[in-house]
mmCIF file of C-alpha atoms in Angstrom:
data_model
loop_
_atom_site.group_PDB
_atom_site.id
_atom_site.type_symbol
_atom_site.label_atom_id
_atom_site.label_comp_id
_atom_site.label_asym_id
_atom_site.label_seq_id
_atom_site.Cartn_x
_atom_site.Cartn_y
_atom_site.Cartn_z
ATOM 1 C CA MET A 3 188.588 72.521 -118.267
ATOM 2 C CA CYS A 4 187.055 69.510 -118.837
ATOM 3 C CA ALA A 5 185.056 69.072 -115.288
ATOM 4 C CA PHE A 6 183.815 72.966 -116.668
ATOM 5 C CA ALA A 7 182.865 70.644 -120.241
ATOM 6 C CA VAL A 8 181.024 68.408 -118.305
ATOM 7 C CA ARG A 9 178.659 70.137 -116.147
ATOM 8 C CA VAL A 10 177.855 72.345 -119.207
ATOM 9 C CA PHE A 11 177.492 68.851 -120.947
ATOM 10 C CA LEU A 12 175.302 68.241 -117.717
ATOM 11 C CA GLY A 13 173.031 71.140 -117.228
ATOM 12 C CA ILE A 14 172.180 70.852 -120.682
ATOM 13 C CA LEU A 15 170.623 67.333 -120.654
ATOM 14 C CA LEU A 16 168.479 68.668 -117.984
ATOM 15 C CA CYS A 17 166.904 71.266 -119.215
ATOM 16 C CA ALA A 18 166.505 69.506 -122.887
ATOM 17 C CA PRO A 19 163.219 68.440 -122.290
ATOM 18 C CA TYR A 20 162.068 70.894 -120.402
ATOM 19 C CA GLN A 21 162.058 74.947 -120.267
ATOM 20 C CA CYS A 22 164.677 76.364 -118.250
ATOM 21 C CA LEU A 23 163.492 78.844 -115.935
ATOM 22 C CA GLU A 24 165.178 80.880 -113.227
ATOM 23 C CA CYS A 25 164.112 79.322 -110.256
ATOM 24 C CA PRO A 26 162.267 82.062 -107.965
ATOM 25 C CA PHE A 27 163.554 83.709 -105.221
ATOM 26 C CA GLY A 28 164.013 82.132 -101.936
ATOM 27 C CA CYS A 29 163.262 78.362 -103.730
ATOM 28 C CA GLU A 30 165.506 75.289 -104.829
ATOM 29 C CA CYS A 31 164.363 74.069 -107.997
ATOM 30 C CA PHE A 32 165.506 70.074 -108.559
ATOM 31 C CA ALA A 33 165.095 68.990 -112.754
ATOM 32 C CA VAL A 34 165.703 65.497 -112.306
ATOM 33 C CA THR A 35 163.232 64.782 -109.330
ATOM 34 C CA ARG A 36 160.596 68.123 -111.002
ATOM 35 C CA THR A 37 160.510 69.298 -107.137
ATOM 36 C CA VAL A 38 160.321 73.008 -106.013
ATOM 37 C CA LYS A 39 161.040 74.083 -102.334
ATOM 38 C CA CYS A 40 160.418 76.946 -101.132
ATOM 39 C CA VAL A 41 161.209 77.016 -96.888
ATOM 40 C CA SER A 42 161.762 81.246 -96.520
ATOM 41 C CA LYS A 43 160.513 83.364 -94.020
ATOM 42 C CA ASP A 44 160.282 87.041 -96.857
ATOM 43 C CA LEU A 45 157.989 85.112 -99.138
ATOM 44 C CA LEU A 46 154.297 87.108 -99.037
ATOM 45 C CA THR A 47 152.791 84.753 -101.388
ATOM 46 C CA VAL A 48 153.279 81.656 -103.829
ATOM 47 C CA PRO A 49 156.157 82.457 -106.182
ATOM 48 C CA GLN A 50 154.657 82.613 -109.490
ATOM 49 C CA SER A 51 157.733 81.968 -111.902
ATOM 50 C CA ILE A 52 157.138 78.435 -111.065
ATOM 51 C CA PRO A 53 159.007 76.379 -113.653
ATOM 52 C CA GLY A 54 156.596 74.245 -115.510
ATOM 53 C CA TYR A 55 158.320 71.144 -115.166
ATOM 54 C CA ALA A 56 157.411 70.724 -111.455
ATOM 55 C CA LYS A 57 155.443 67.845 -110.590
ATOM 56 C CA THR A 58 155.777 68.164 -106.590
ATOM 57 C CA VAL A 59 155.668 71.935 -104.753
ATOM 58 C CA ILE A 60 156.976 72.464 -101.391
ATOM 59 C CA ILE A 61 156.140 75.818 -99.618
ATOM 60 C CA THR A 62 156.780 75.809 -96.005
ATOM 61 C CA GLY A 63 157.972 78.395 -93.489
ATOM 62 C CA ASN A 64 156.874 81.349 -95.492
ATOM 63 C CA ASN A 65 154.951 83.944 -94.170
ATOM 64 C CA ILE A 66 151.859 83.252 -96.527
ATOM 65 C CA HIS A 67 148.848 84.061 -94.996
ATOM 66 C CA ARG A 68 145.997 83.350 -97.877
ATOM 67 C CA ILE A 69 145.863 80.882 -100.941
ATOM 68 C CA GLY A 70 143.846 82.942 -103.787
ATOM 69 C CA PRO A 71 142.723 81.888 -107.471
ATOM 70 C CA HIS A 72 145.728 82.903 -108.810
ATOM 71 C CA SER A 73 148.088 81.488 -106.447
ATOM 72 C CA PHE A 74 148.833 78.681 -108.510
ATOM 73 C CA THR A 75 148.315 79.453 -112.207
ATOM 74 C CA GLU A 76 150.074 77.231 -115.395
ATOM 75 C CA LEU A 77 150.913 74.430 -113.461
ATOM 76 C CA GLU A 78 148.895 71.998 -114.816
ATOM 77 C CA ASN A 79 151.515 68.899 -114.446
ATOM 78 C CA VAL A 80 151.753 69.588 -110.841
ATOM 79 C CA THR A 81 150.345 66.159 -108.614
ATOM 80 C CA ASN A 82 151.167 67.546 -105.042
ATOM 81 C CA ILE A 83 151.069 70.274 -103.221
ATOM 82 C CA ILE A 84 153.053 71.046 -99.721
ATOM 83 C CA LEU A 85 151.518 74.028 -98.362
ATOM 84 C CA SER A 86 152.337 72.896 -94.408
ATOM 85 C CA ASN A 87 154.261 75.150 -92.216
ATOM 86 C CA ASN A 88 155.368 74.555 -88.803
ATOM 87 C CA SER A 89 155.599 77.866 -87.331
ATOM 88 C CA HIS A 90 153.636 79.692 -84.997
ATOM 89 C CA LEU A 91 153.488 82.938 -86.974
ATOM 90 C CA HIS A 92 153.866 82.120 -90.120
ATOM 91 C CA ARG A 93 150.776 79.814 -90.747
ATOM 92 C CA ILE A 94 148.350 79.552 -93.600
ATOM 93 C CA THR A 95 144.182 81.517 -92.276
ATOM 94 C CA GLU A 96 141.989 81.777 -94.950
ATOM 95 C CA MET A 97 141.264 79.802 -98.205
ATOM 96 C CA SER A 98 139.280 81.157 -101.305
ATOM 97 C CA SER A 99 137.488 80.138 -104.003
ATOM 98 C CA ASP A 100 139.002 78.782 -106.326
ATOM 99 C CA SER A 101 141.858 78.567 -104.915
ATOM 100 C CA PHE A 102 143.496 74.958 -106.510
ATOM 101 C CA SER A 103 141.047 75.105 -109.680
ATOM 102 C CA ALA A 104 144.132 75.430 -111.796
ATOM 103 C CA LEU A 105 145.795 72.456 -110.910
ATOM 104 C CA ILE A 106 144.328 70.125 -112.524
ATOM 105 C CA ASN A 107 146.337 66.676 -112.214
ATOM 106 C CA LEU A 108 146.638 67.547 -108.150
ATOM 107 C CA ARG A 109 146.744 64.347 -106.590
ATOM 108 C CA PHE A 110 147.809 64.924 -102.693
ATOM 109 C CA LEU A 111 147.255 68.392 -101.042
ATOM 110 C CA ASP A 112 148.784 69.237 -97.638
ATOM 111 C CA LEU A 113 148.110 72.014 -95.597
ATOM 112 C CA SER A 114 148.682 70.446 -92.230
ATOM 113 C CA GLU A 115 149.673 72.798 -89.319
ATOM 114 C CA ASN A 116 148.146 76.009 -90.870
ATOM 115 C CA GLN A 117 145.524 77.939 -88.455
ATOM 116 C CA LEU A 118 142.581 78.210 -90.885
ATOM 117 C CA ALA A 119 140.170 80.776 -90.043
ATOM 118 C CA LEU A 120 137.923 80.696 -93.410
ATOM 119 C CA ILE A 121 137.544 78.527 -96.155
ATOM 120 C CA HIS A 122 135.666 79.137 -98.988
ATOM 121 C CA PRO A 123 132.170 76.590 -99.904
ATOM 122 C CA GLN A 124 134.499 76.045 -102.952
ATOM 123 C CA ALA A 125 138.465 76.524 -102.202
ATOM 124 C CA LEU A 126 138.697 72.799 -103.003
ATOM 125 C CA SER A 127 137.194 73.105 -105.799
ATOM 126 C CA ILE A 128 139.222 71.043 -108.877
ATOM 127 C CA PRO A 129 137.399 70.314 -112.641
ATOM 128 C CA GLY A 130 137.428 66.862 -113.357
ATOM 129 C CA SER A 131 137.839 65.978 -109.338
ATOM 130 C CA PRO A 132 141.229 64.717 -109.368
ATOM 131 C CA LEU A 133 141.990 65.287 -105.941
ATOM 132 C CA GLN A 134 143.045 61.627 -104.256
ATOM 133 C CA GLU A 135 144.382 62.583 -100.509
ATOM 134 C CA LEU A 136 143.710 66.035 -98.140
ATOM 135 C CA ASN A 137 145.841 66.765 -95.400
ATOM 136 C CA LEU A 138 144.647 68.841 -92.713
ATOM 137 C CA SER A 139 145.593 67.957 -89.805
ATOM 138 C CA ARG A 140 145.758 70.229 -87.177
ATOM 139 C CA SER A 141 144.947 72.933 -89.157
ATOM 140 C CA LEU A 142 141.839 73.958 -88.686
ATOM 141 C CA HIS A 143 141.564 77.353 -85.927
ATOM 142 C CA ASN A 144 138.161 76.898 -84.664
ATOM 143 C CA PHE A 145 134.331 75.384 -84.510
ATOM 144 C CA THR A 146 133.276 76.898 -87.470
ATOM 145 C CA ALA A 147 136.600 76.863 -89.288
ATOM 146 C CA LEU A 148 135.075 73.313 -88.844
ATOM 147 C CA THR A 149 131.540 74.499 -90.661
ATOM 148 C CA ASP A 150 133.609 75.935 -93.188
ATOM 149 C CA LEU A 151 135.118 72.452 -93.825
ATOM 150 C CA THR A 152 132.106 70.662 -93.790
ATOM 151 C CA THR A 153 130.154 73.421 -96.464
ATOM 152 C CA ALA A 154 133.668 72.598 -98.778
ATOM 153 C CA LEU A 155 133.134 68.993 -98.610
ATOM 154 C CA ARG A 156 129.794 69.326 -100.011
ATOM 155 C CA TRP A 157 130.489 71.988 -102.967
ATOM 156 C CA GLY A 158 133.774 70.738 -103.690
ATOM 157 C CA GLY A 159 133.420 68.077 -105.881
ATOM 158 C CA LEU A 160 135.301 66.146 -104.206
ATOM 159 C CA SER A 161 134.256 62.823 -105.315
ATOM 160 C CA GLY A 162 137.714 60.963 -106.252
ATOM 161 C CA LEU A 163 139.089 61.773 -102.495
ATOM 162 C CA LEU A 164 140.788 58.276 -101.145
ATOM 163 C CA ARG A 165 141.819 59.411 -98.066
ATOM 164 C CA LEU A 166 141.318 62.466 -95.681
ATOM 165 C CA ASP A 167 143.361 63.366 -92.371
ATOM 166 C CA LEU A 168 141.119 65.695 -89.546
ATOM 167 C CA SER A 169 143.329 64.321 -86.373
ATOM 168 C CA GLY A 170 144.595 67.328 -84.498
ATOM 169 C CA ASN A 171 142.004 69.554 -84.321
ATOM 170 C CA GLN A 172 140.829 69.874 -81.049
ATOM 171 C CA LEU A 173 137.339 68.294 -82.663
ATOM 172 C CA THR A 174 134.426 67.603 -80.184
ATOM 173 C CA LEU A 175 131.833 66.106 -82.521
ATOM 174 C CA LEU A 176 131.329 65.961 -85.759
ATOM 175 C CA PRO A 177 128.262 67.325 -88.242
ATOM 176 C CA PRO A 178 126.005 64.761 -89.287
ATOM 177 C CA GLY A 179 126.683 63.300 -93.104
ATOM 178 C CA MET A 180 130.518 65.368 -93.003
ATOM 179 C CA PHE A 181 131.285 63.072 -95.377
ATOM 180 C CA SER A 182 128.382 61.859 -97.323
ATOM 181 C CA HIS A 183 129.619 63.620 -99.889
ATOM 182 C CA LEU A 184 133.019 61.494 -100.543
ATOM 183 C CA PRO A 185 131.590 58.272 -101.536
ATOM 184 C CA ASP A 186 135.039 56.610 -102.642
ATOM 185 C CA LEU A 187 136.633 57.862 -99.754
ATOM 186 C CA GLN A 188 139.093 54.521 -98.389
ATOM 187 C CA GLN A 189 141.114 56.624 -94.865
ATOM 188 C CA LEU A 190 139.612 58.493 -92.754
ATOM 189 C CA PHE A 191 141.951 60.105 -89.848
ATOM 190 C CA LEU A 192 140.316 61.079 -86.700
ATOM 191 C CA ALA A 193 143.061 60.721 -84.230
ATOM 192 C CA ASN A 194 143.965 63.039 -81.535
ATOM 193 C CA ASN A 195 140.712 65.215 -80.959
ATOM 194 C CA SER A 196 138.189 65.368 -78.759
ATOM 195 C CA LEU A 197 135.189 63.363 -79.627
ATOM 196 C CA MET A 198 133.215 61.824 -77.393
ATOM 197 C CA ALA A 199 130.424 60.474 -79.399
ATOM 198 C CA VAL A 200 129.555 59.305 -82.428
ATOM 199 C CA TYR A 201 125.984 60.428 -83.490
ATOM 200 C CA SER A 202 123.320 59.056 -86.274
ATOM 201 C CA GLY A 203 124.477 59.178 -89.307
ATOM 202 C CA THR A 204 127.956 60.622 -89.081
ATOM 203 C CA PHE A 205 129.205 58.640 -91.275
ATOM 204 C CA SER A 206 126.776 58.082 -93.954
ATOM 205 C CA GLY A 207 127.097 57.241 -97.281
ATOM 206 C CA MET A 208 131.196 55.876 -96.806
ATOM 207 C CA SER A 209 130.544 52.566 -98.815
ATOM 208 C CA HIS A 210 134.023 52.556 -99.854
ATOM 209 C CA LEU A 211 135.334 53.139 -96.189
ATOM 210 C CA GLU A 212 138.361 50.254 -95.417
ATOM 211 C CA MET A 213 140.169 51.721 -92.594
ATOM 212 C CA LEU A 214 139.326 54.472 -89.552
ATOM 213 C CA ASP A 215 140.816 55.973 -87.380
ATOM 214 C CA LEU A 216 139.481 57.073 -83.534
ATOM 215 C CA THR A 217 142.238 56.699 -81.540
ATOM 216 C CA HIS A 218 143.623 59.017 -78.967
ATOM 217 C CA ASN A 219 139.827 60.815 -78.292
ATOM 218 C CA ALA A 220 137.404 61.222 -75.469
ATOM 219 C CA PHE A 221 135.256 57.706 -75.741
ATOM 220 C CA MET A 222 134.352 56.834 -72.254
ATOM 221 C CA THR A 223 131.467 54.478 -73.966
ATOM 222 C CA PHE A 224 129.283 54.034 -77.722
ATOM 223 C CA SER A 225 125.889 54.849 -77.131
ATOM 224 C CA ALA A 226 124.004 52.894 -79.369
ATOM 225 C CA ASP A 227 124.030 55.362 -82.094
ATOM 226 C CA GLY A 228 126.924 54.865 -82.223
ATOM 227 C CA LEU A 229 127.418 51.188 -82.171
ATOM 228 C CA GLN A 230 124.788 51.607 -84.797
ATOM 229 C CA GLU A 231 127.275 53.227 -87.187
ATOM 230 C CA LEU A 232 129.522 50.791 -86.809
ATOM 231 C CA LYS A 233 127.841 48.317 -87.467
ATOM 232 C CA LYS A 234 127.218 50.272 -90.626
ATOM 233 C CA LEU A 235 131.060 50.229 -91.678
ATOM 234 C CA GLY A 236 130.948 47.258 -92.364
ATOM 235 C CA ASN A 237 134.079 44.645 -91.836
ATOM 236 C CA ILE A 238 136.318 47.273 -92.074
ATOM 237 C CA ARG A 239 139.906 48.251 -89.760
ATOM 238 C CA ILE A 240 137.945 50.171 -87.139
ATOM 239 C CA LEU A 241 141.488 51.987 -84.185
ATOM 240 C CA LEU A 242 139.967 52.198 -81.563
ATOM 241 C CA GLY A 243 142.667 52.691 -79.146
ATOM 242 C CA ASP A 244 143.858 54.526 -76.418
ATOM 243 C CA ASN A 245 140.819 56.143 -75.116
ATOM 244 C CA PRO A 246 139.468 57.029 -71.542
ATOM 245 C CA TYR A 247 137.123 53.981 -71.280
ATOM 246 C CA THR A 248 134.738 54.027 -67.577
ATOM 247 C CA CYS A 249 134.361 50.109 -66.913
ATOM 248 C CA SER A 250 130.663 50.582 -66.029
ATOM 249 C CA CYS A 251 127.669 49.079 -66.126
ATOM 250 C CA GLU A 252 126.812 51.774 -69.199
ATOM 251 C CA ILE A 253 129.694 50.054 -71.676
ATOM 252 C CA ARG A 254 128.471 46.579 -71.712
ATOM 253 C CA ASN A 255 127.091 46.951 -75.087
ATOM 254 C CA PHE A 256 130.380 48.328 -76.117
ATOM 255 C CA VAL A 257 131.968 45.368 -74.755
ATOM 256 C CA ALA A 258 128.799 42.532 -76.599
ATOM 257 C CA TRP A 259 129.911 44.808 -80.148
ATOM 258 C CA LEU A 260 133.860 44.075 -79.696
ATOM 259 C CA ASN A 261 133.151 40.403 -78.816
ATOM 260 C CA GLU A 262 130.522 39.940 -81.341
ATOM 261 C CA SER A 263 131.838 42.221 -84.335
ATOM 262 C CA ARG A 264 133.937 40.850 -86.944
ATOM 263 C CA ALA A 265 135.158 44.533 -87.605
ATOM 264 C CA GLN A 266 138.815 44.285 -87.235
ATOM 265 C CA VAL A 267 139.507 46.326 -84.234
ATOM 266 C CA ASP A 268 142.186 47.439 -82.506
ATOM 267 C CA VAL A 269 141.610 45.191 -79.408
ATOM 268 C CA ASP A 270 144.817 45.132 -77.670
ATOM 269 C CA ALA A 271 144.556 48.941 -77.462
ATOM 270 C CA VAL A 272 140.950 49.332 -76.211
ATOM 271 C CA LYS A 273 141.334 49.428 -72.114
ATOM 272 C CA CYS A 274 139.672 50.643 -69.433
ATOM 273 C CA ALA A 275 141.075 53.891 -67.726
ATOM 274 C CA SER A 276 138.599 54.003 -65.151
ATOM 275 C CA PRO A 277 137.695 52.819 -62.325
ATOM 276 C CA ARG A 278 140.673 52.003 -60.532
ATOM 277 C CA GLY A 279 140.098 48.646 -60.699
ATOM 278 C CA PHE A 280 139.785 47.725 -63.876
ATOM 279 C CA SER A 281 142.725 50.069 -64.981
ATOM 280 C CA ASP A 282 144.461 48.661 -68.231
ATOM 281 C CA THR A 283 141.625 45.916 -68.496
ATOM 282 C CA TRP A 284 140.927 45.041 -71.905
ATOM 283 C CA LEU A 285 136.900 45.577 -72.540
ATOM 284 C CA ARG A 286 136.882 42.466 -74.596
ATOM 285 C CA GLY A 287 135.748 38.852 -72.736
ATOM 286 C CA LEU A 288 134.685 41.725 -70.093
ATOM 287 C CA GLY A 289 131.112 40.070 -68.516
ATOM 288 C CA VAL A 290 128.092 41.264 -67.402
ATOM 289 C CA HIS A 291 128.930 40.647 -63.609
ATOM 290 C CA ALA A 292 132.416 41.695 -63.699
ATOM 291 C CA LEU A 293 131.427 45.088 -65.077
ATOM 292 C CA GLY A 294 128.857 45.687 -61.790
ATOM 293 C CA CYS A 295 125.343 45.282 -63.664
ATOM 294 C CA VAL A 296 123.537 43.542 -61.316
ATOM 295 C CA VAL A 297 121.136 45.698 -60.330
ATOM 296 C CA PRO A 298 119.834 46.413 -63.662
ATOM 297 C CA VAL A 299 119.212 42.468 -64.396
ATOM 298 C CA GLN A 300 117.294 42.977 -60.855
ATOM 299 C CA ALA A 301 115.009 45.578 -62.717
ATOM 300 C CA GLU A 302 115.220 43.227 -66.035
ATOM 301 C CA VAL A 303 113.688 40.354 -63.725
ATOM 302 C CA ALA A 304 111.347 42.404 -62.262
ATOM 303 C CA ASP A 305 110.300 44.390 -65.867
ATOM 304 C CA LEU A 306 109.706 40.400 -67.112
ATOM 305 C CA THR A 307 107.952 39.864 -63.872
ATOM 306 C CA LEU A 308 105.325 42.796 -64.734
ATOM 307 C CA GLN A 309 105.049 41.733 -68.907
ATOM 308 C CA THR A 310 103.576 38.376 -66.921
ATOM 309 C CA SER A 311 101.091 39.707 -64.354
ATOM 310 C CA TYR A 312 99.962 41.886 -67.245
ATOM 311 C CA VAL A 313 100.027 38.788 -69.675
ATOM 312 C CA PHE A 314 98.044 36.363 -66.800
ATOM 313 C CA LEU A 315 95.595 39.430 -66.284
ATOM 314 C CA GLY A 316 94.315 39.281 -69.839
ATOM 315 C CA LEU A 317 94.044 35.925 -70.147
ATOM 316 C CA VAL A 318 91.471 35.979 -66.856
ATOM 317 C CA LEU A 319 89.700 38.640 -68.983
ATOM 318 C CA GLY A 320 89.417 37.182 -71.417
ATOM 319 C CA PHE A 321 88.212 33.196 -69.751
ATOM 320 C CA VAL A 322 85.479 35.594 -68.215
ATOM 321 C CA GLY A 323 84.268 36.926 -71.297
ATOM 322 C CA MET A 324 84.239 33.688 -72.803
ATOM 323 C CA VAL A 325 82.050 32.160 -69.476
ATOM 324 C CA PHE A 326 80.026 35.359 -69.927
ATOM 325 C CA LEU A 327 79.123 34.850 -74.051
ATOM 326 C CA PHE A 328 78.596 31.080 -72.812
ATOM 327 C CA VAL A 329 75.765 32.244 -71.191
ATOM 328 C CA LEU A 330 73.853 34.640 -73.076
ATOM 329 C CA TYR A 331 73.855 31.341 -75.931
ATOM 330 C CA LEU A 332 72.464 29.209 -73.702
ATOM 331 C CA ASN A 333 69.462 31.438 -72.547
ATOM 332 C CA ARG A 334 69.257 33.112 -75.967
ATOM 333 C CA LYS A 335 65.249 32.052 -76.033
ATOM 334 C CA GLY A 336 64.673 33.556 -72.615
ATOM 335 C CA MET A 337 66.507 36.370 -73.464
ATOM 336 C CA LYS A 338 64.850 36.709 -77.058
ATOM 337 C CA LYS A 339 61.367 35.923 -74.982
ATOM 338 C CA TRP A 340 61.730 39.201 -72.729
ATOM 339 C CA ILE A 341 62.805 41.408 -75.491
ATOM 340 C CA ILE A 342 59.725 40.095 -77.336
ATOM 341 C CA GLU A 343 57.544 40.865 -74.187
ATOM 342 C CA MET A 344 59.759 44.306 -73.453
ATOM 343 C CA ARG A 345 58.925 45.451 -76.807
ATOM 344 C CA ASP A 346 55.300 44.649 -76.800
ATOM 345 C CA ALA A 347 55.045 46.816 -73.630
ATOM 346 C CA CYS A 348 56.697 49.110 -75.024
ATOM 347 C CA GLN A 349 54.619 49.305 -78.187
ATOM 348 C CA ASP A 350 51.345 49.298 -75.426
ATOM 349 C CA ILE A 351 52.282 52.298 -73.845
ATOM 350 C CA LEU A 352 53.508 54.210 -77.078
ATOM 351 C CA GLU A 353 49.848 53.653 -77.935
ATOM 352 C CA GLY A 354 47.979 54.930 -74.641
ATOM 353 C CA TYR A 355 50.018 57.711 -75.425
ATOM 354 C CA HIS A 356 49.498 58.007 -78.649
ATOM 355 C CA TYR A 357 45.185 57.607 -78.040
ATOM 356 C CA ARG A 358 45.623 60.107 -75.003
ATOM 357 C CA TYR A 359 46.819 62.639 -77.256
ATOM 358 C CA GLU A 360 44.193 62.377 -80.061
ATOM 359 C CA ILE A 361 41.545 63.000 -77.445
ATOM 360 C CA ASP A 362 42.848 65.894 -76.265
ATOM 361 C CA SER A 363 43.262 67.398 -79.441
ATOM 362 C CA ASP A 364 39.856 66.886 -80.551
ATOM 363 C CA PRO A 365 37.935 70.194 -80.149
ATOM 364 C CA ARG A 366 34.259 68.617 -80.096
ATOM 365 C CA LEU A 367 35.193 66.347 -76.963
ATOM 366 C CA GLY A 368 37.098 70.029 -75.736
ATOM 367 C CA HIS A 369 33.728 71.549 -75.909
ATOM 368 C CA ILE A 370 31.461 69.410 -74.100
ATOM 369 C CA SER A 371 33.985 69.335 -71.553
ATOM 370 C CA ALA A 372 33.525 72.966 -70.843
ATOM 371 C CA ASN A 373 29.642 72.654 -70.941
ATOM 372 C CA ASN A 374 29.042 70.013 -68.534
ATOM 373 C CA GLY A 375 27.270 71.493 -65.966
ATOM 374 C CA GLY A 376 25.741 67.620 -64.554
ATOM 375 C CA SER A 377 22.189 68.269 -65.693
ATOM 376 C CA MET A 378 19.647 65.837 -67.845
ATOM 377 C CA ALA A 379 19.535 67.903 -70.701
ATOM 378 C CA GLN A 380 23.348 68.049 -71.027
ATOM 379 C CA GLY A 381 23.625 64.785 -70.539
ATOM 380 C CA HIS A 382 21.352 63.154 -73.301
ATOM 381 C CA LEU A 383 23.187 66.121 -75.660
ATOM 382 C CA GLY A 384 26.501 64.446 -74.200
ATOM 383 C CA LEU A 385 24.606 61.155 -75.310
ATOM 384 C CA ALA A 386 23.873 62.195 -78.894
ATOM 385 C CA LEU A 387 26.968 63.177 -79.280
ATOM 386 C CA SER A 388 28.857 60.356 -77.646
ATOM 387 C CA GLN A 389 26.745 58.746 -81.028
ATOM 388 C CA GLN A 390 27.352 60.775 -83.389
ATOM 389 C CA LEU A 391 31.398 61.086 -82.234
ATOM 390 C CA GLN A 392 31.033 57.176 -82.325
ATOM 391 C CA SER A 393 29.402 57.608 -85.682
ATOM 392 C CA ASP A 394 32.291 59.838 -87.125
ATOM 393 C CA THR A 395 34.977 57.573 -85.708
ATOM 394 C CA CYS A 396 33.897 55.338 -88.081
ATOM 395 C CA ILE A 397 33.643 57.100 -90.916
ATOM 396 C CA VAL A 398 38.043 58.029 -89.996
ATOM 397 C CA GLN A 399 38.733 53.902 -89.407
ATOM 398 C CA LEU A 400 41.626 53.784 -87.169
ATOM 399 C CA PRO A 401 44.234 52.083 -88.065
ATOM 400 C CA THR A 402 43.068 48.509 -85.220
ATOM 401 C CA ASP A 403 39.704 47.784 -83.633
ATOM 402 C CA THR A 404 41.722 48.132 -80.641
ATOM 403 C CA GLN A 405 41.784 51.962 -80.776
ATOM 404 C CA VAL A 406 38.003 51.810 -81.779
ATOM 405 C CA LYS A 407 37.136 49.761 -78.646
ATOM 406 C CA GLN A 408 39.313 52.286 -76.369
ATOM 407 C CA LEU A 409 36.994 55.147 -77.982
ATOM 408 C CA ALA A 410 33.807 54.153 -77.222
ATOM 409 C CA THR A 411 34.761 53.286 -73.818
ATOM 410 C CA SER A 412 36.162 56.595 -72.828
ATOM 411 C CA SER A 413 32.919 58.523 -74.383
ATOM 412 C CA THR A 414 30.531 55.828 -72.286
ATOM 413 C CA VAL A 415 32.922 56.853 -69.229
ATOM 414 C CA ASN A 416 32.635 60.505 -69.658
ATOM 415 C CA LEU A 417 28.812 60.691 -70.056
#
């Protein structure tokens, strides 16, 4: 009797601060920890009768394939949602618009171990951006899902997100600017994927990042763009171990970055995977000669020699030009005299052409040429006309005396 009274008293005590509601079918409710756990394969949708006191909701191993805008209603106190699923037959494949918009106090969302194929651009949109941790490890179905997730991260208003886990999704590349709308992100997990390169703009806008996990991917080296992206992250913790690095001459820039960077790199796990002679050799500390970079060094020497030849040729041509200008300066008077003589000669030739043009264009001289038969009468007439022409020429007043003399001489010869 006493034991029954104690159980009743404890029940009343637990229900006092909250409204005692029945636990949904297939779920377990714990009022003390404010936790509701639904592990049942019979659930087709998220239960609607979850107690209002719940702060943590765990739904795993069910037959729920879609999360919609009415999946979580009147659950303003919920801060943690776990929708992970380790069953190959019962996984969430679709997230509709405003799937979690009613959870205005949600801080942690776990969607791992699902098979998301369709993600609405505003599926993660929550008023006030309360979400701080998002776990999507092993949850993306294909590359289309990655594209949808990129859009959802952009339009979801996740400015307060601090931790993002995308590990185990077989990602081969990351779209540039994928994380640019997560300005406060501090931890990014990209382990256990198939990433082979980091491109320009991949980590743009991540000014508060503190830890980046790139372990267990397919990196064989890092290009210049990839190293530049890592440099932009500053002195953060970067995990680069357990990748199949190829220790050839192409990796020398990455080795130089490892030796000079102040970032906190897990250098003990960054080892060569090939060739066989470098297997399990630490990349940090490897020299250029050890990597077999003799030929590229000779090529650099050849390039330097070619550049030196161009410089020497430029100096020789410049010296020859200076000598030529100096010679011209010493012969400046002779050059001036020669130029003046050439100018005068050209002027004389042009004046001769101008005079002959005036003679040929005079109608009176043309009439005399047409009637000239060689008789004496015509000679006297030509003399009279020549005198008259001289008189007319004086009246015309040619520009220079030289032209008048030339005209008189020419008229005498014609007669």
